[in-house]
Amino acid sequence: MNQQIIYGSEYGTTRRYAEQLSQLTGIPAMDYTSAKNLDGCELVIYLGGLYAGGVKGLKHTVKRLPTGVKLILVTVGLADVTDQENIRNIQNSVRRQLPTALFDQTALFHLRGGIDYGRLSLAHKTMMTLLYNKARHLPEEKKTAEVRAMIDTFNQKVDFVDFASLEPVVNAIPKQ
Ligand SMILES: Cc1cc2nc3c(=O)[nH]c(=O)nc-3n(C[C@H](O)[C@H](O)[C@H](O)COP(=O)(O)O)c2cc1C
């Protein structure tokens, strides 16, 4: 089976997961900007960092997927992925980024990444500062897992990358 790992990563946490998955499975990994011709590909495992709910590089890659391809989609974000409401929010947002027929057949996984404010671009830092200033005044009951993660980690360096969380993804890949 022709298989490919593709990733969309701005600051490297998603790339680290993709490279580890490649080591564990022997499936080659590449950045989404290099994924130009996927003809003949039967399985794509796509890993993308979450940016304001969007999965980095997913739209670009979906346009290039051959018909009938099987997709495994792995999101990497800051918020707690043991929180069911957070998972529902991520999945609702992913649903809007994939054609319905493809979404219905896609296996979804959600992993936790990290953030280092010292490395953020000016645009990202400004965006996070605006969000933080808005979020911290919200009443407690309005603070979702995403909002809480953002408030708790604001201006810090945190790394929640845990390669053990790749195990269910590895198990979902059909054995050759
Ligand atoms: C501008 C910005 C927006 C973000 N939006 C989300 C989000 O909507 N949900 C989330 O869980 N994490 C969000 N994050 C956190 C990133 O998903 C997290 O840092 C992830 O590990 C980034 O992956 P990367 O290092 O591969 O780029 C955001 C981070 C930035 C800088």
GROMACS .gro file of C-alpha atoms and ligand atoms in nm:
model
  207
    1MET     CA    1   0.000   0.000   0.000
    2ASN     CA    2   0.133   0.340  -0.100
    3GLN     CA    3   0.136   0.544   0.223
    4GLN     CA    4   0.252   0.893   0.311
    5ILE     CA    5   0.275   1.102   0.629
    6ILE     CA    6   0.224   1.474   0.562
    7TYR     CA    7   0.247   1.749   0.821
    8GLY     CA    8   0.167   2.119   0.861
    9SER     CA    9   0.376   2.271   1.139
   10GLU     CA   10   0.468   2.632   1.212
   11TYR     CA   11   0.686   2.595   1.523
   12GLY     CA   12   0.788   2.227   1.514
   13THR     CA   13   0.572   2.035   1.762
   14THR     CA   14   0.363   1.874   1.486
   15ARG     CA   15   0.677   1.800   1.284
   16ARG     CA   16   0.823   1.618   1.587
   17TYR     CA   17   0.513   1.399   1.611
   18ALA     CA   18   0.522   1.335   1.233
   19GLU     CA   19   0.890   1.238   1.238
   20GLN     CA   20   0.839   1.006   1.535
   21LEU     CA   21   0.541   0.845   1.361
   22SER     CA   22   0.756   0.798   1.054
   23GLN     CA   23   1.024   0.625   1.265
   24LEU     CA   24   0.766   0.401   1.432
   25THR     CA   25   0.597   0.296   1.107
   26GLY     CA   26   0.862   0.330   0.835
   27ILE     CA   27   0.620   0.553   0.638
   28PRO     CA   28   0.795   0.857   0.486
   29ALA     CA   29   0.703   1.201   0.622
   30MET     CA   30   0.706   1.533   0.438
   31ASP     CA   31   0.600   1.891   0.493
   32TYR     CA   32   0.269   1.978   0.324
   33THR     CA   33   0.436   2.240   0.106
   34SER     CA   34   0.634   1.959  -0.060
   35ALA     CA   35   0.323   1.744  -0.118
   36LYS     CA   36   0.263   1.835  -0.480
   37ASN     CA   37   0.174   1.508  -0.649
   38LEU     CA   38  -0.001   1.244  -0.439
   39ASP     CA   39  -0.122   1.034  -0.734
   40GLY     CA   40  -0.117   0.664  -0.645
   41CYS     CA   41  -0.125   0.735  -0.272
   42GLU     CA   42  -0.372   0.503  -0.094
   43LEU     CA   43  -0.329   0.623   0.264
   44VAL     CA   44  -0.239   0.971   0.387
   45ILE     CA   45  -0.175   1.033   0.755
   46TYR     CA   46  -0.206   1.410   0.791
   47LEU     CA   47  -0.080   1.586   1.105
   48GLY     CA   48  -0.154   1.956   1.143
   49GLY     CA   49  -0.110   2.221   1.412
   50LEU     CA   50  -0.431   2.400   1.518
   51TYR     CA   51  -0.440   2.771   1.443
   52ALA     CA   52  -0.764   2.944   1.547
   53GLY     CA   53  -0.940   2.613   1.485
   54GLY     CA   54  -0.788   2.567   1.138
   55VAL     CA   55  -0.558   2.272   1.072
   56LYS     CA   56  -0.240   2.409   0.921
   57GLY     CA   57  -0.195   2.304   0.558
   58LEU     CA   58  -0.503   2.084   0.547
   59LYS     CA   59  -0.691   2.280   0.278
   60HIS     CA   60  -0.384   2.283   0.056
   61THR     CA   61  -0.341   1.906   0.095
   62VAL     CA   62  -0.708   1.811   0.054
   63LYS     CA   63  -0.703   1.966  -0.295
   64ARG     CA   64  -0.422   1.729  -0.390
   65LEU     CA   65  -0.564   1.405  -0.246
   66PRO     CA   66  -0.641   1.140  -0.509
   67THR     CA   67  -0.997   1.002  -0.519
   68GLY     CA   68  -1.055   0.705  -0.292
   69VAL     CA   69  -0.759   0.780  -0.066
   70LYS     CA   70  -0.796   0.683   0.299
   71LEU     CA   71  -0.722   0.972   0.537
   72ILE     CA   72  -0.610   0.960   0.898
   73LEU     CA   73  -0.614   1.311   1.044
   74VAL     CA   74  -0.421   1.409   1.354
   75THR     CA   75  -0.458   1.756   1.506
   76VAL     CA   76  -0.196   1.905   1.738
   77GLY     CA   77  -0.308   2.186   1.968
   78LEU     CA   78  -0.248   2.346   2.301
   79ALA     CA   79  -0.575   2.261   2.473
   80ASP     CA   80  -0.639   1.952   2.683
   81VAL     CA   81  -0.750   1.667   2.456
   82THR     CA   82  -0.896   1.463   2.740
   83ASP     CA   83  -1.169   1.730   2.760
   84GLN     CA   84  -1.472   1.608   2.561
   85GLU     CA   85  -1.600   1.957   2.488
   86ASN     CA   86  -1.265   2.051   2.341
   87ILE     CA   87  -1.265   1.741   2.121
   88ARG     CA   88  -1.618   1.828   2.002
   89ASN     CA   89  -1.505   2.181   1.914
   90ILE     CA   90  -1.201   2.057   1.723
   91GLN     CA   91  -1.410   1.801   1.534
   92ASN     CA   92  -1.679   2.056   1.443
   93SER     CA   93  -1.410   2.280   1.306
   94VAL     CA   94  -1.241   1.995   1.113
   95ARG     CA   95  -1.580   1.903   0.964
   96ARG     CA   96  -1.589   2.246   0.800
   97GLN     CA   97  -1.244   2.195   0.651
   98LEU     CA   98  -1.313   1.865   0.474
   99PRO     CA   99  -1.565   1.762   0.207
  100THR     CA  100  -1.848   1.573   0.384
  101ALA     CA  101  -1.781   1.238   0.212
  102LEU     CA  102  -1.414   1.254   0.310
  103PHE     CA  103  -1.488   1.366   0.668
  104ASP     CA  104  -1.726   1.073   0.717
  105GLN     CA  105  -1.450   0.825   0.631
  106THR     CA  106  -1.166   0.996   0.812
  107ALA     CA  107  -1.021   0.860   1.135
  108LEU     CA  108  -0.952   1.153   1.369
  109PHE     CA  109  -0.697   1.181   1.649
  110HIS     CA  110  -0.608   1.475   1.871
  111LEU     CA  111  -0.269   1.532   2.031
  112ARG     CA  112  -0.125   1.800   2.251
  113GLY     CA  113   0.163   2.021   2.131
  114GLY     CA  114   0.317   2.318   2.303
  115ILE     CA  115   0.396   2.685   2.269
  116ASP     CA  116   0.698   2.907   2.320
  117TYR     CA  117   0.597   3.272   2.328
  118GLY     CA  118   0.962   3.370   2.283
  119ARG     CA  119   0.952   3.217   1.934
  120LEU     CA  120   0.613   3.341   1.813
  121SER     CA  121   0.595   3.569   1.510
  122LEU     CA  122   0.478   3.923   1.581
  123ALA     CA  123   0.141   3.848   1.418
  124HIS     CA  124   0.088   3.535   1.630
  125LYS     CA  125   0.200   3.709   1.949
  126THR     CA  126  -0.036   4.000   1.882
  127MET     CA  127  -0.323   3.759   1.811
  128MET     CA  128  -0.260   3.564   2.132
  129THR     CA  129  -0.234   3.887   2.337
  130LEU     CA  130  -0.569   4.009   2.202
  131LEU     CA  131  -0.730   3.671   2.271
  132TYR     CA  132  -0.578   3.657   2.620
  133ASN     CA  133  -0.700   4.006   2.712
  134LYS     CA  134  -1.049   3.913   2.600
  135ALA     CA  135  -1.048   3.567   2.758
  136ARG     CA  136  -0.927   3.656   3.105
  137HIS     CA  137  -1.237   3.869   3.167
  138LEU     CA  138  -1.476   3.589   3.076
  139PRO     CA  139  -1.686   3.443   3.358
  140GLU     CA  140  -1.547   3.105   3.475
  141GLU     CA  141  -1.836   2.907   3.325
  142LYS     CA  142  -1.766   3.054   2.979
  143LYS     CA  143  -1.401   2.943   2.981
  144THR     CA  144  -1.364   2.641   2.753
  145ALA     CA  145  -1.064   2.404   2.770
  146GLU     CA  146  -0.910   2.598   2.482
  147VAL     CA  147  -0.954   2.932   2.661
  148ARG     CA  148  -0.822   2.791   2.989
  149ALA     CA  149  -0.513   2.643   2.815
  150MET     CA  150  -0.446   2.978   2.653
  151ILE     CA  151  -0.478   3.172   2.979
  152ASP     CA  152  -0.268   2.921   3.177
  153THR     CA  153   0.019   2.921   2.926
  154PHE     CA  154   0.017   3.288   2.822
  155ASN     CA  155   0.369   3.429   2.772
  156GLN     CA  156   0.529   3.099   2.872
  157LYS     CA  157   0.713   2.810   2.717
  158VAL     CA  158   0.528   2.480   2.756
  159ASP     CA  159   0.578   2.146   2.588
  160PHE     CA  160   0.307   1.881   2.617
  161VAL     CA  161   0.444   1.664   2.334
  162ASP     CA  162   0.406   1.302   2.438
  163PHE     CA  163   0.511   1.039   2.184
  164ALA     CA  164   0.317   0.772   2.375
  165SER     CA  165  -0.002   0.945   2.257
  166LEU     CA  166   0.087   0.833   1.901
  167GLU     CA  167   0.005   0.472   1.988
  168PRO     CA  168  -0.364   0.483   1.880
  169VAL     CA  169  -0.256   0.648   1.553
  170VAL     CA  170  -0.004   0.368   1.486
  171ASN     CA  171  -0.275   0.111   1.564
  172ALA     CA  172  -0.513   0.274   1.312
  173ILE     CA  173  -0.266   0.229   1.024
  174PRO     CA  174  -0.350  -0.086   0.826
  175LYS     CA  175  -0.073  -0.346   0.849
  176GLN     CA  176   0.106  -0.398   0.515
  177LIG     C1  177  -0.204   3.221   1.672
  177LIG     C2  178  -0.224   3.085   1.737
  177LIG     C3  179  -0.349   3.026   1.735
  177LIG     C4  180  -0.370   2.900   1.798
  177LIG     N1  181  -0.494   2.843   1.795
  177LIG     C5  182  -0.515   2.726   1.861
  177LIG     C6  183  -0.643   2.666   1.864
  177LIG     O1  184  -0.739   2.713   1.803
  177LIG     N2  185  -0.659   2.550   1.936
  177LIG     C7  186  -0.554   2.493   2.004
  177LIG     O2  187  -0.575   2.388   2.070
  177LIG     N3  188  -0.429   2.543   1.999
  177LIG     C8  189  -0.408   2.660   1.930
  177LIG     N4  190  -0.282   2.715   1.924
  177LIG     C9  191  -0.169   2.641   1.981
  177LIG    C10  192  -0.099   2.557   1.873
  177LIG     O3  193  -0.190   2.468   1.810
  177LIG    C11  194   0.014   2.476   1.937
  177LIG     O4  195   0.113   2.567   1.974
  177LIG    C12  196   0.071   2.368   1.846
  177LIG     O5  197   0.158   2.287   1.921
  177LIG    C13  198   0.139   2.431   1.727
  177LIG     O6  199   0.190   2.334   1.640
  177LIG     P1  200   0.331   2.357   1.564
  177LIG     O7  201   0.439   2.375   1.670
  177LIG     O8  202   0.352   2.234   1.485
  177LIG     O9  203   0.316   2.478   1.476
  177LIG    C14  204  -0.259   2.837   1.862
  177LIG    C15  205  -0.133   2.898   1.861
  177LIG    C16  206  -0.114   3.020   1.800
  177LIG    C17  207   0.024   3.082   1.801
   0.00000   0.00000   0.00000
